Coordinates of C-alpha atoms and ligand atoms in Angstrom, one line a residue:
M261 CA -16.5 -19.2 -19.7
M262 CA -18.9 -20.4 -22.0
S263 CA -21.6 -19.3 -24.2
L264 CA -25.0 -20.9 -24.9
N265 CA -24.6 -19.7 -28.2
G266 CA -22.0 -21.8 -29.2
S267 CA -18.9 -21.6 -31.3
S268 CA -19.3 -18.5 -33.5
F269 CA -19.5 -16.4 -30.2
L270 CA -16.5 -18.0 -28.7
N271 CA -14.4 -17.7 -32.0
N272 CA -15.6 -14.0 -32.2
A273 CA -14.3 -13.7 -28.6
L274 CA -11.1 -15.6 -29.0
S275 CA -10.2 -13.8 -32.1
G276 CA -9.4 -10.9 -29.8
T277 CA -12.1 -8.4 -30.9
S278 CA -13.8 -7.0 -28.0
R279 CA -17.3 -6.6 -29.3
S280 CA -20.1 -4.6 -28.2
L281 CA -23.0 -6.9 -28.3
T282 CA -26.4 -5.6 -28.6
Q283 CA -29.5 -7.4 -27.3
P284 CA -30.7 -9.8 -29.9
R285 CA -34.2 -9.4 -31.2
R286 CA -35.3 -12.8 -31.2
R287 CA -35.7 -14.1 -27.6
S288 CA -34.7 -17.7 -28.4
L289 CA -31.4 -16.3 -29.4
A290 CA -31.0 -14.2 -26.1
P291 CA -27.4 -15.3 -24.9
V292 CA -28.3 -15.5 -21.5
G293 CA -25.8 -17.8 -20.2
V294 CA -22.9 -15.7 -21.6
V295 CA -20.4 -15.1 -19.0
A296 CA -18.5 -12.1 -19.5
L297 CA -14.7 -12.6 -19.7
S298 CA -13.2 -9.5 -19.7
S299 CA -10.0 -8.9 -21.5
N300 CA -8.1 -9.5 -18.0
G301 CA -10.4 -12.4 -17.1
R302 CA -11.3 -10.7 -14.0
Q303 CA -14.5 -9.0 -14.5
G304 CA -16.0 -11.1 -11.9
E305 CA -19.4 -12.1 -10.9
R306 CA -21.1 -8.8 -10.4
N307 CA -20.8 -7.7 -13.8
V308 CA -22.0 -11.2 -14.8
T309 CA -25.1 -10.6 -12.5
V310 CA -25.6 -7.2 -14.0
L311 CA -25.7 -8.8 -17.7
M312 CA -27.9 -11.5 -16.6
E313 CA -30.4 -9.2 -14.9
S314 CA -30.5 -6.7 -17.8
T315 CA -31.0 -9.5 -20.1
L316 CA -33.8 -11.1 -18.1
K317 CA -35.4 -7.5 -17.9
E318 CA -35.4 -7.3 -21.6
M319 CA -36.8 -10.7 -22.0
R320 CA -39.7 -9.8 -19.7
E321 CA -40.2 -6.8 -21.6
G322 CA -39.9 -9.0 -24.9
A323 CA -43.5 -8.7 -26.1
S324 CA -43.2 -4.8 -26.0
V325 CA -39.9 -5.0 -27.8
V326 CA -41.2 -7.3 -30.4
E327 CA -44.1 -4.8 -30.9
R328 CA -41.7 -2.1 -31.3
D329 CA -39.6 -4.0 -33.5
S330 CA -42.4 -4.9 -36.0
K331 CA -42.9 -1.1 -36.5
S332 CA -39.2 -0.6 -37.2
T333 CA -38.2 -0.6 -40.8
V334 CA -34.5 -1.5 -40.2
G335 CA -33.9 -5.2 -40.7
G336 CA -31.3 -7.4 -39.0
G337 CA -28.7 -8.6 -40.9
V338 CA -27.8 -12.1 -42.1
E339 CA -27.2 -14.4 -39.0
D340 CA -27.5 -11.2 -36.8
V341 CA -27.2 -13.3 -33.6
Y342 CA -26.4 -10.5 -31.3
G343 CA -28.9 -8.0 -32.7
E344 CA -26.0 -5.7 -33.8
D345 CA -27.4 -4.8 -37.1
C346 CA -30.9 -4.5 -36.1
A347 CA -30.4 -1.8 -33.4
T348 CA -32.1 1.3 -34.0
E349 CA -31.6 4.8 -32.2
D350 CA -34.6 4.7 -30.1
Y351 CA -34.1 1.1 -29.1
S352 CA -32.1 1.0 -25.8
I353 CA -29.6 -1.8 -25.8
T354 CA -27.0 -3.2 -23.3
P355 CA -23.5 -2.2 -23.9
W356 CA -22.1 -5.6 -23.7
S357 CA -18.5 -6.0 -24.0
V358 CA -17.3 -9.4 -24.2
S359 CA -13.8 -10.4 -24.7
V360 CA -11.2 -13.0 -23.7
A361 CA -7.5 -12.2 -22.9
S362 CA -6.2 -12.7 -26.3
G363 CA -5.0 -10.9 -29.2
Y364 CA -4.6 -7.0 -29.0
S365 CA -6.4 -7.0 -25.6
L366 CA -4.1 -9.3 -24.0
L367 CA -1.2 -7.4 -25.0
R368 CA -3.0 -4.5 -23.1
D369 CA -3.9 -6.4 -20.0
P370 CA -1.0 -5.7 -17.5
H371 CA -2.1 -8.7 -15.4
H372 CA -1.5 -11.2 -18.3
N373 CA 0.8 -9.4 -20.8
K374 CA 4.4 -10.8 -21.2
G375 CA 5.4 -8.6 -24.1
L376 CA 8.1 -10.0 -26.1
A377 CA 8.1 -13.1 -23.8
F378 CA 5.3 -14.7 -25.2
A379 CA 6.3 -17.9 -26.6
E380 CA 5.7 -19.2 -30.2
K381 CA 2.9 -21.6 -29.1
E382 CA 1.3 -19.0 -27.0
R383 CA 1.4 -16.4 -30.0
D384 CA -0.4 -19.0 -32.0
A385 CA -3.1 -19.9 -29.5
Y386 CA -3.8 -16.3 -28.3
Y387 CA -4.0 -14.7 -31.5
L388 CA -0.7 -12.7 -31.1
R389 CA 0.9 -13.5 -34.5
G390 CA 1.8 -10.4 -36.1
L391 CA 1.1 -8.0 -33.2
L392 CA 4.5 -8.6 -31.9
P393 CA 8.0 -8.4 -33.5
P394 CA 9.6 -12.0 -34.4
V395 CA 11.8 -12.3 -31.5
V396 CA 11.2 -14.1 -28.2
V397 CA 13.0 -13.3 -25.3
N398 CA 12.9 -14.6 -21.5
Q399 CA 11.9 -12.5 -18.5
D400 CA 15.5 -12.1 -17.3
L401 CA 16.4 -10.3 -20.6
Q402 CA 13.5 -8.1 -20.3
I403 CA 14.6 -7.2 -16.8
K404 CA 18.2 -6.6 -18.0
K405 CA 16.8 -4.3 -20.7
L406 CA 14.6 -2.4 -18.5
M407 CA 17.3 -1.8 -15.7
H408 CA 19.7 -0.6 -18.6
M409 CA 17.0 1.7 -19.5
I410 CA 16.0 3.1 -15.9
R411 CA 19.7 3.7 -15.3
Q412 CA 19.9 6.0 -18.0
Y413 CA 17.4 8.3 -16.6
E414 CA 19.2 10.9 -14.5
V415 CA 16.2 12.3 -12.7
P416 CA 14.6 10.0 -10.2
L417 CA 11.2 11.1 -11.1
Q418 CA 11.5 9.9 -14.5
K419 CA 12.7 6.6 -13.2
Y420 CA 9.5 6.5 -11.2
M421 CA 7.3 7.5 -14.1
A422 CA 9.0 4.6 -16.0
M423 CA 8.2 2.0 -13.4
M424 CA 4.8 3.0 -13.0
D425 CA 4.3 2.8 -16.9
L426 CA 5.7 -0.9 -16.7
Q427 CA 3.4 -1.6 -13.7
E428 CA 0.4 -0.5 -16.2
R429 CA 1.9 -2.6 -19.0
N430 CA 3.3 -5.6 -17.5
E431 CA 2.7 -6.2 -13.8
R432 CA 4.8 -9.4 -13.4
L433 CA 7.7 -7.8 -15.0
F434 CA 7.2 -4.8 -12.8
Y435 CA 7.3 -7.1 -9.6
K436 CA 10.2 -9.2 -10.8
L437 CA 12.2 -6.0 -11.8
L438 CA 11.4 -4.8 -8.1
I439 CA 12.3 -7.8 -6.3
D440 CA 15.5 -8.7 -8.0
N441 CA 16.5 -5.2 -7.8
V442 CA 15.0 -4.1 -4.6
E443 CA 17.8 -2.0 -3.1
E444 CA 18.2 0.1 -6.2
L445 CA 14.5 0.5 -7.0
L446 CA 13.0 0.9 -3.4
P447 CA 14.1 4.7 -3.2
I448 CA 12.5 5.1 -6.5
V449 CA 8.8 3.6 -6.1
Y450 CA 9.3 4.5 -2.3
T451 CA 10.6 6.8 -0.2
P452 CA 11.9 9.4 -1.1
T453 CA 11.0 9.5 -5.0
V454 CA 7.4 8.6 -4.2
G455 CA 7.2 12.1 -2.1
E456 CA 8.2 14.0 -5.2
A457 CA 5.8 12.0 -7.3
C458 CA 2.9 12.8 -5.1
Q459 CA 3.8 16.7 -5.0
K460 CA 3.8 16.6 -8.8
Y461 CA 1.0 14.0 -9.3
G462 CA -1.4 16.4 -11.0
S463 CA 1.2 17.1 -13.5
I464 CA 2.4 13.5 -14.3
Y465 CA -1.1 11.9 -13.7
R466 CA -1.6 9.3 -16.7
H467 CA -3.9 6.5 -15.5
P468 CA -6.0 6.3 -12.5
Q469 CA -4.4 4.0 -10.1
G470 CA -6.4 2.7 -6.9
L471 CA -9.9 4.1 -5.8
F472 CA -10.7 7.8 -5.3
I473 CA -13.5 8.3 -2.7
S474 CA -14.4 11.9 -2.4
L475 CA -16.9 13.9 -0.6
K476 CA -18.9 13.3 -3.7
E477 CA -19.1 9.8 -3.2
K478 CA -20.9 10.2 0.2
G479 CA -23.8 7.8 0.4
K480 CA -22.5 5.6 -2.4
I481 CA -19.2 4.4 -1.1
L482 CA -20.3 0.9 -1.2
E483 CA -21.1 1.3 -4.8
V484 CA -17.7 2.7 -5.4
L485 CA -16.0 -0.2 -3.8
R486 CA -18.0 -2.4 -6.0
N487 CA -16.6 -0.7 -9.1
W488 CA -13.2 -1.9 -8.3
P489 CA -12.7 -5.0 -10.8
E490 CA -11.0 -7.2 -7.9
K491 CA -13.5 -8.9 -5.5
N492 CA -10.9 -10.8 -3.2
I493 CA -9.3 -7.8 -1.4
Q494 CA -7.0 -8.7 1.5
V495 CA -5.2 -5.3 2.1
I496 CA -6.3 -1.8 1.7
V497 CA -3.9 1.0 2.4
V498 CA -5.9 4.3 2.7
T499 CA -4.9 7.9 3.3
D500 CA -6.6 11.4 3.3
G501 CA -3.6 12.9 2.1
E502 CA -3.3 15.4 5.0
R503 CA 0.3 14.5 6.2
I504 CA 2.1 12.8 3.2
L505 CA 5.6 11.7 4.5
G506 CA 7.0 14.9 6.0
L507 CA 5.8 17.0 3.0
G508 CA 2.5 17.8 4.5
D509 CA -1.1 18.2 3.0
L510 CA -1.1 16.8 -0.6
G511 CA -4.8 16.3 -0.8
C512 CA -5.8 13.8 -3.4
Q513 CA -2.4 13.6 -4.8
G514 CA -1.5 11.6 -1.8
M515 CA -2.7 8.6 -3.9
G516 CA 1.0 7.9 -5.0
I517 CA 1.5 6.7 -1.1
P518 CA -1.1 3.9 -1.0
V519 CA 0.0 2.7 -4.5
G520 CA 3.7 2.9 -3.5
K521 CA 3.1 1.1 -0.1
L522 CA 0.9 -1.7 -1.7
S523 CA 3.8 -2.2 -4.4
L524 CA 5.9 -3.1 -1.5
Y525 CA 3.2 -5.5 0.2
T526 CA 3.5 -7.3 -3.0
A527 CA 7.1 -7.0 -3.7
L528 CA 8.3 -7.5 -0.1
G529 CA 5.6 -9.3 1.6
G530 CA 4.4 -11.4 -1.2
I531 CA 0.8 -10.4 -1.1
R532 CA -0.8 -11.0 -4.4
P533 CA -1.4 -7.6 -6.4
S534 CA -5.0 -8.4 -7.1
A535 CA -5.6 -8.5 -3.5
C536 CA -4.3 -5.2 -2.8
L537 CA -6.4 -2.1 -3.0
P538 CA -4.9 1.6 -2.6
I539 CA -7.8 4.1 -1.7
T540 CA -7.5 8.0 -1.3
I541 CA -10.3 9.6 0.6
D542 CA -10.6 13.3 -0.6
V543 CA -12.1 15.5 1.8
G544 CA -10.3 18.7 0.2
T545 CA -6.9 20.1 0.9
N546 CA -5.7 23.0 2.7
N547 CA -2.7 23.4 0.6
E548 CA -3.4 26.7 -1.2
K549 CA -0.6 25.9 -3.8
L550 CA -2.8 22.7 -4.8
L551 CA -6.0 24.6 -4.7
E552 CA -4.6 27.1 -7.2
D553 CA -2.8 24.5 -9.5
E554 CA -4.6 24.2 -12.7
F555 CA -3.5 20.6 -12.8
Y556 CA -4.7 19.6 -9.5
I557 CA -6.7 16.3 -9.5
G558 CA -8.7 16.6 -6.4
L559 CA -11.7 18.4 -4.9
R560 CA -11.1 22.1 -5.0
Q561 CA -12.1 23.0 -1.5
R562 CA -10.8 23.3 2.0
R563 CA -10.7 20.1 4.1
A564 CA -14.0 19.0 5.4
T565 CA -13.6 18.4 9.3
G566 CA -15.3 17.4 12.4
Q567 CA -18.8 15.6 11.7
E568 CA -18.7 15.8 8.1
Y569 CA -15.3 14.1 8.0
A570 CA -16.1 11.6 10.5
E571 CA -19.3 10.6 8.7
L572 CA -17.4 10.1 5.6
I573 CA -14.8 7.9 7.3
H574 CA -17.4 5.9 9.0
E575 CA -19.3 5.3 5.9
F576 CA -16.1 4.1 4.3
M577 CA -15.1 1.8 7.2
S578 CA -18.7 0.4 7.3
A579 CA -18.8 -0.2 3.6
V580 CA -15.2 -1.9 3.7
K581 CA -16.5 -4.4 6.3
Q582 CA -19.6 -5.2 4.5
N583 CA -18.1 -5.7 1.2
Y584 CA -15.0 -7.5 2.1
G585 CA -15.6 -8.9 5.7
E586 CA -13.9 -8.8 8.9
K587 CA -10.6 -10.1 7.7
V588 CA -9.5 -7.4 5.3
L589 CA -6.6 -5.5 6.5
I590 CA -7.2 -1.7 6.6
Q591 CA -3.5 0.3 6.9
F592 CA -4.1 3.8 7.7
E593 CA -1.4 5.7 6.1
D594 CA -0.2 9.3 6.3
F595 CA -3.4 10.8 8.1
A596 CA -2.4 13.9 10.1
N597 CA -2.0 13.5 13.8
H598 CA -5.4 14.8 14.9
N599 CA -7.1 12.2 13.0
A600 CA -4.5 9.3 13.1
F601 CA -4.6 8.4 16.9
D602 CA -8.6 8.6 16.9
L603 CA -9.1 6.6 13.9
L604 CA -7.0 4.0 15.2
A605 CA -8.4 3.9 18.7
K606 CA -12.0 4.3 17.5
Y607 CA -11.9 1.3 14.6
G608 CA -9.3 -0.9 16.4
T609 CA -11.8 -2.7 18.2
T610 CA -14.3 -3.2 15.2
H611 CA -11.9 -3.7 12.3
L612 CA -8.5 -5.2 11.4
V613 CA -6.7 -1.8 11.2
F614 CA -3.1 -1.1 11.4
N615 CA -1.4 2.5 11.5
D616 CA 1.8 2.4 9.9
D617 CA 3.0 5.6 10.8
I618 CA 2.2 5.0 14.4
Q619 CA 2.8 1.1 14.8
G620 CA 4.6 0.3 11.8
T621 CA 7.4 2.9 12.4
A622 CA 7.4 1.9 16.1
S623 CA 7.9 -1.8 15.7
T624 CA 10.7 -1.1 13.0
V625 CA 12.7 1.4 15.7
L626 CA 12.2 -0.9 18.3
A627 CA 13.8 -3.9 16.5
G628 CA 16.5 -1.5 15.4
L629 CA 16.9 -0.8 19.3
M630 CA 16.8 -4.5 20.0
A631 CA 19.6 -5.1 17.5
A632 CA 21.7 -2.1 18.7
L633 CA 21.7 -3.6 22.3
K634 CA 23.4 -6.7 20.9
L635 CA 26.2 -4.0 20.1
V636 CA 26.2 -2.3 23.2
G637 CA 25.0 -4.8 25.6
G638 CA 22.4 -4.2 28.3
T639 CA 18.7 -3.9 28.3
L640 CA 16.2 -1.2 26.9
A641 CA 15.6 -0.2 30.7
D642 CA 19.4 0.8 31.0
H643 CA 18.8 3.5 28.4
R644 CA 17.4 6.8 28.7
F645 CA 15.5 8.1 25.6
L646 CA 14.9 11.5 23.9
F647 CA 12.8 12.1 21.0
L648 CA 12.7 15.1 18.7
G649 CA 9.3 15.1 17.5
A650 CA 6.0 14.0 19.5
G651 CA 3.9 13.1 16.5
E652 CA 2.5 9.7 15.2
A653 CA 6.2 8.3 14.8
G654 CA 7.6 9.7 18.2
T655 CA 4.8 8.8 20.5
G656 CA 4.1 5.6 18.8
I657 CA 7.9 4.6 19.0
A658 CA 8.1 5.9 22.6
E659 CA 4.8 3.8 23.7
L660 CA 6.1 0.6 22.1
I661 CA 9.4 1.1 23.9
A662 CA 7.8 1.7 27.2
L663 CA 5.6 -1.4 26.7
E664 CA 8.6 -3.6 25.9
M665 CA 10.4 -2.2 29.0
S666 CA 7.3 -3.1 30.9
K667 CA 7.1 -6.7 29.7
Q668 CA 10.8 -7.0 30.4
T669 CA 11.0 -5.6 33.8
E670 CA 7.6 -6.6 34.9
S671 CA 6.7 -3.0 35.9
P672 CA 3.8 -0.7 35.0
V673 CA 3.9 0.9 31.6
E674 CA 3.5 4.4 33.5
E675 CA 6.7 3.6 35.4
T676 CA 8.6 2.7 32.2
R677 CA 7.6 5.8 30.3
Q678 CA 9.3 7.9 32.7
R679 CA 12.7 6.8 31.0
I680 CA 11.5 8.6 27.8
W681 CA 11.3 12.2 27.1
L682 CA 10.0 13.9 24.1
V683 CA 10.6 17.5 22.4
D684 CA 8.2 19.0 20.2
S685 CA 8.3 22.3 18.5
K686 CA 7.7 24.1 21.7
G687 CA 10.5 22.2 23.7
L688 CA 10.6 19.6 26.2
I689 CA 7.3 18.1 27.1
V690 CA 6.8 18.7 31.0
R691 CA 3.9 18.6 33.3
S692 CA 3.5 22.3 33.2
R693 CA 2.5 22.1 29.6
M694 CA -0.2 19.4 30.3
E695 CA -3.2 21.7 29.8
S696 CA -2.3 22.9 26.3
L697 CA -0.9 19.4 25.2
Q698 CA -2.8 17.3 22.5
H699 CA -4.0 14.0 24.1
F700 CA -1.5 11.6 22.5
K701 CA 1.6 13.8 24.3
R702 CA 0.2 13.7 27.6
P703 CA 1.5 10.5 28.8
W704 CA 4.9 11.9 28.1
A705 CA 4.7 15.1 30.2
H706 CA 6.9 14.5 32.9
E707 CA 7.8 16.5 35.9
H708 CA 10.9 18.9 34.8
E709 CA 11.4 22.7 34.5
P710 CA 10.7 24.0 31.0
V711 CA 13.4 23.4 28.3
R712 CA 12.8 25.3 24.8
N713 CA 15.1 23.6 22.5
L714 CA 16.5 20.3 21.4
V715 CA 20.2 21.0 22.6
D716 CA 19.2 22.4 26.0
A717 CA 17.0 19.2 26.5
V718 CA 20.0 17.0 25.4
K719 CA 21.9 18.7 28.1
A720 CA 19.4 18.1 30.8
I721 CA 18.3 14.8 30.2
K722 CA 21.4 13.3 29.1
P723 CA 19.8 10.7 26.9
T724 CA 21.7 7.5 25.7
V725 CA 19.5 7.1 22.8
L726 CA 18.4 10.2 20.5
I727 CA 15.6 9.6 18.1
G728 CA 14.4 12.1 15.4
S729 CA 10.9 11.9 14.4
S730 CA 9.9 15.3 13.1
G731 CA 9.4 16.2 9.6
A732 CA 11.9 19.0 10.1
G733 CA 15.6 18.4 8.6
R734 CA 18.8 19.3 9.8
T735 CA 17.9 19.2 13.5
F736 CA 20.7 17.0 14.7
T737 CA 23.1 19.7 14.5
K738 CA 26.9 19.7 15.4
E739 CA 26.1 21.0 18.8
V740 CA 23.6 18.5 19.5
I741 CA 25.8 15.5 18.3
E742 CA 28.6 17.3 20.4
A743 CA 26.3 17.5 23.4
M744 CA 25.4 13.6 23.0
A745 CA 29.2 12.9 22.8
S746 CA 29.9 15.0 25.8
F747 CA 28.2 12.3 28.3
N748 CA 28.1 9.2 26.1
E749 CA 31.1 6.9 25.9
G750 CA 31.9 5.1 22.7
R751 CA 30.8 5.6 19.3
A752 CA 27.4 6.2 17.9
I753 CA 25.1 3.8 16.3
F754 CA 23.2 5.4 13.6
A755 CA 20.3 4.6 11.1
S756 CA 18.2 6.9 9.1
G757 CA 14.6 7.0 7.9
S758 CA 15.2 7.7 4.4
P759 CA 18.0 6.3 2.4
F760 CA 21.1 7.9 3.3
D761 CA 24.5 7.8 1.4
P762 CA 27.6 6.2 3.1
A763 CA 29.8 8.4 4.9
E764 CA 33.6 8.7 4.9
Y765 CA 35.5 9.5 8.1
Q766 CA 39.2 9.3 8.4
G767 CA 39.4 6.7 5.5
N768 CA 36.7 4.6 6.6
V769 CA 33.2 4.3 5.0
Y770 CA 30.5 3.9 7.3
L771 CA 27.0 2.9 6.1
S772 CA 23.8 3.6 7.4
G773 CA 20.8 1.2 7.9
Q774 CA 17.2 2.6 7.1
A775 CA 15.0 2.4 10.0
N776 CA 11.7 2.5 7.9
N777 CA 8.7 0.9 8.1
A778 CA 9.0 -1.0 4.9
Y779 CA 10.9 -3.5 6.8
M780 CA 7.6 -4.2 8.9
F781 CA 4.4 -3.6 7.3
P782 CA 4.7 -6.1 4.3
G783 CA 5.7 -9.1 6.5
F784 CA 3.3 -7.8 9.3
G785 CA 0.3 -7.7 6.8
L786 CA 1.3 -11.3 5.6
G787 CA 1.0 -12.5 9.3
L788 CA -2.2 -11.1 9.7
I789 CA -3.7 -12.3 6.6
M790 CA -2.1 -16.0 6.6
S791 CA -3.4 -16.5 10.1
G792 CA -6.9 -14.7 9.2
A793 CA -6.5 -12.5 12.1
I794 CA -9.3 -10.2 13.0
R795 CA -7.8 -7.8 15.1
V796 CA -4.2 -6.1 15.6
H797 CA -2.8 -6.5 19.1
D798 CA 0.3 -4.8 20.5
D799 CA 1.9 -8.0 21.4
M800 CA 2.0 -8.7 17.6
L801 CA 4.2 -5.5 17.1
L802 CA 6.6 -6.7 19.9
A803 CA 6.8 -10.1 18.4
A804 CA 7.2 -8.7 14.9
S805 CA 10.1 -6.3 16.6
E806 CA 11.9 -9.3 17.8
A807 CA 11.7 -11.2 14.6
L808 CA 13.2 -8.2 12.6
A809 CA 15.8 -7.8 15.1
E810 CA 16.8 -11.6 14.7
Q811 CA 17.3 -11.2 11.1
V812 CA 20.4 -8.5 11.7
S813 CA 23.2 -10.8 11.2
Q814 CA 26.6 -10.5 13.0
E815 CA 28.2 -9.4 9.7
N816 CA 25.6 -6.7 9.7
L817 CA 26.2 -5.7 13.2
D818 CA 30.1 -5.8 12.6
K819 CA 29.4 -3.1 10.0
G820 CA 27.5 -1.1 12.5
L821 CA 24.1 -1.9 10.6
I822 CA 21.2 -2.5 13.0
F823 CA 18.9 -3.4 10.1
P824 CA 19.5 -6.0 7.7
P825 CA 20.0 -5.2 4.0
F826 CA 16.8 -5.0 1.8
T827 CA 18.1 -7.7 -0.6
N828 CA 16.8 -10.4 1.9
I829 CA 13.6 -8.9 2.5
R830 CA 11.4 -11.6 1.3
K831 CA 13.2 -14.0 4.0
I832 CA 12.6 -11.3 6.6
S833 CA 9.2 -10.8 5.9
A834 CA 8.5 -14.4 6.1
H835 CA 10.0 -14.5 9.7
I836 CA 7.9 -11.4 10.8
A837 CA 4.8 -13.2 9.2
A838 CA 5.4 -16.2 11.1
R839 CA 6.0 -14.5 14.5
V840 CA 2.9 -12.3 13.8
A841 CA 0.8 -15.2 12.9
A842 CA 1.8 -17.3 16.0
K843 CA 0.9 -14.4 18.1
A844 CA -2.5 -14.0 16.4
Y845 CA -2.9 -18.0 17.2
E846 CA -1.7 -17.6 20.7
L847 CA -4.1 -14.8 21.4
G848 CA -7.1 -16.4 20.0
L849 CA -7.4 -13.8 17.1
A850 CA -6.7 -16.1 14.3
T851 CA -9.3 -17.7 12.2
R852 CA -7.5 -20.0 9.6
L853 CA -7.5 -23.1 11.3
P854 CA -5.6 -25.3 11.9
Q855 CA -2.7 -23.6 12.7
P856 CA 0.2 -24.7 10.1
E857 CA 3.1 -26.5 11.7
N858 CA 5.8 -24.5 10.3
L859 CA 5.0 -21.0 10.0
V860 CA 8.0 -19.5 8.3
A861 CA 7.7 -22.3 5.5
H862 CA 4.0 -21.4 5.2
A863 CA 4.7 -17.8 4.9
E864 CA 7.2 -18.4 2.3
S865 CA 4.7 -20.7 0.5
C866 CA 1.9 -18.1 0.5
M867 CA 4.1 -15.5 -1.3
Y868 CA 3.3 -14.3 -4.7
S869 CA 5.8 -15.1 -7.4
P870 CA 6.1 -12.8 -10.3
S871 CA 7.5 -15.2 -12.7
Y872 CA 5.6 -15.7 -15.9
R873 CA 2.9 -18.3 -16.2
S874 CA 2.5 -20.3 -19.4
Y875 CA -0.7 -20.1 -21.0
R876 CA -2.2 -23.3 -22.2
Ligands
OAA1038 O1 6.7 6.0 3.8 C1 8.0 6.2 4.6 O2 8.9 6.2 4.2 C2 7.8 6.1 5.8 C3 6.3 6.4 6.3 O3 5.3 5.9 6.3 C4 6.2 8.0 6.3 O4 7.1 8.6 6.3 O5 5.0 8.4 6.5
MG1039 MG1 3.6 6.9 6.2

């Protein structure tokens, strides 16, 4: 952060004015050594390079510039070091904007802003005097005030918008608020409110968040990635918006999901916010309502498919690897079934990819089952499983259960799959339906006569574990539960995917754990990143499940909870990360060597802390 032009430049910059600097007329005064310090201090090398190149180009053209200048009648001002006064309309300039994080721009830089928490000394040093009211408060008081404000909003979407505004205004305060109040705020920045936010994204849209890569950017995706201000990206969450939660095709408005997932990567997994990049790939939408919505923010066309789709995704995947290298984690999120499995298979061998809806959900649910076994005894292989829903979550969970059973019993996975049955919208998945089944359902087509619906499937299969993984609600009807209760002894152990209110029955209050992949992906990702893993392996998912199950305390189990409370999530994430990293080292997939001795402590030490930093 230096200028060859010395103090006047630096003073101007420090005074907080963001100046547009024109190319100086006299070559000797060209500030070729100026490193652009953007208001957030993060502008990075590329912009510097651009400035230098354009400067040099103009210097090379210096002679003609001087010649043109000599004809010009406009004179430069006194000490017109930057050529601001001498620029004429026919003389093109470089629109330099040079500022440092100070003054007004510091208050508008979410990465460095502390609001009323700027100390007296900082207010002097950073030209903030007068820009803030006199009071100085600490971060805890700011949190208290914000929680008070957020609690006053009755509509969850209003709380969501208040949170998003905070993220745009003061990033550290946003994360501290979220971490300190995780149980209360998770349903706001994440499931379920984030779903409503995506549905209404066009109407509530205020600031762009993340990168939008649409068909218009075909052939230019590398350039688009380079427009992102951060260079050291560690995790990308990408969606094409086709299957947002259980809400269906929300097109470009799916952006709320990568943004929400990544804020959890930071809050729950401790990944630095600047290392996180949310991306939405917009290939159109088949959602008629959105196509007609005047506030829709995406491409107004039906979804591109086939080769056109595959080419755009491939360009994206190649550009990511080219720009960020081998160790950037790409999390696929909320792609439709017909693409999700194929993308995971295709890029699993060349990139560090993870599908949250298939693998993250699977690993979470398996952890819940492992914890439940502590309550009911026995092993996975003692159970018979029935799923309602045979999409990403259903088949993903089923496969991971089969894999774990196969390891435990040392029998082939083809055999352990036989203990698992799936029901989709057409009924039980059976051999006679094989021809018409999508490929990811085929391993589950066992020999059985056709069964049309869930209740009849329950009666026919007599499962000991019932798993709902379909987008449709209210499907575990009284009849289904009664059928389950007719052949299963004892009480039910229950966990829900979205937050579920406590239930009261005969004077007892029953709490429900949340079998949501939010337990898994932040710690899983941290484990991959801290070990420098270059590929995801199924054994890492199994290791992560064990780690999560171990975090369920006896006290939790006594309450019937098979997931630990989110309050301890950072500790839980550290344990998951450690186990995933250990597996990466064991499998020879880790590149960060040597392996740290205590991986849990190492994971904790890697975590981003949202407390304010002091500015010297
Ligand atoms: O976001 C969630 O709550 C879980 C998830 O990945 C999905 O439903 O697609
Ligand atoms: Mg998802």
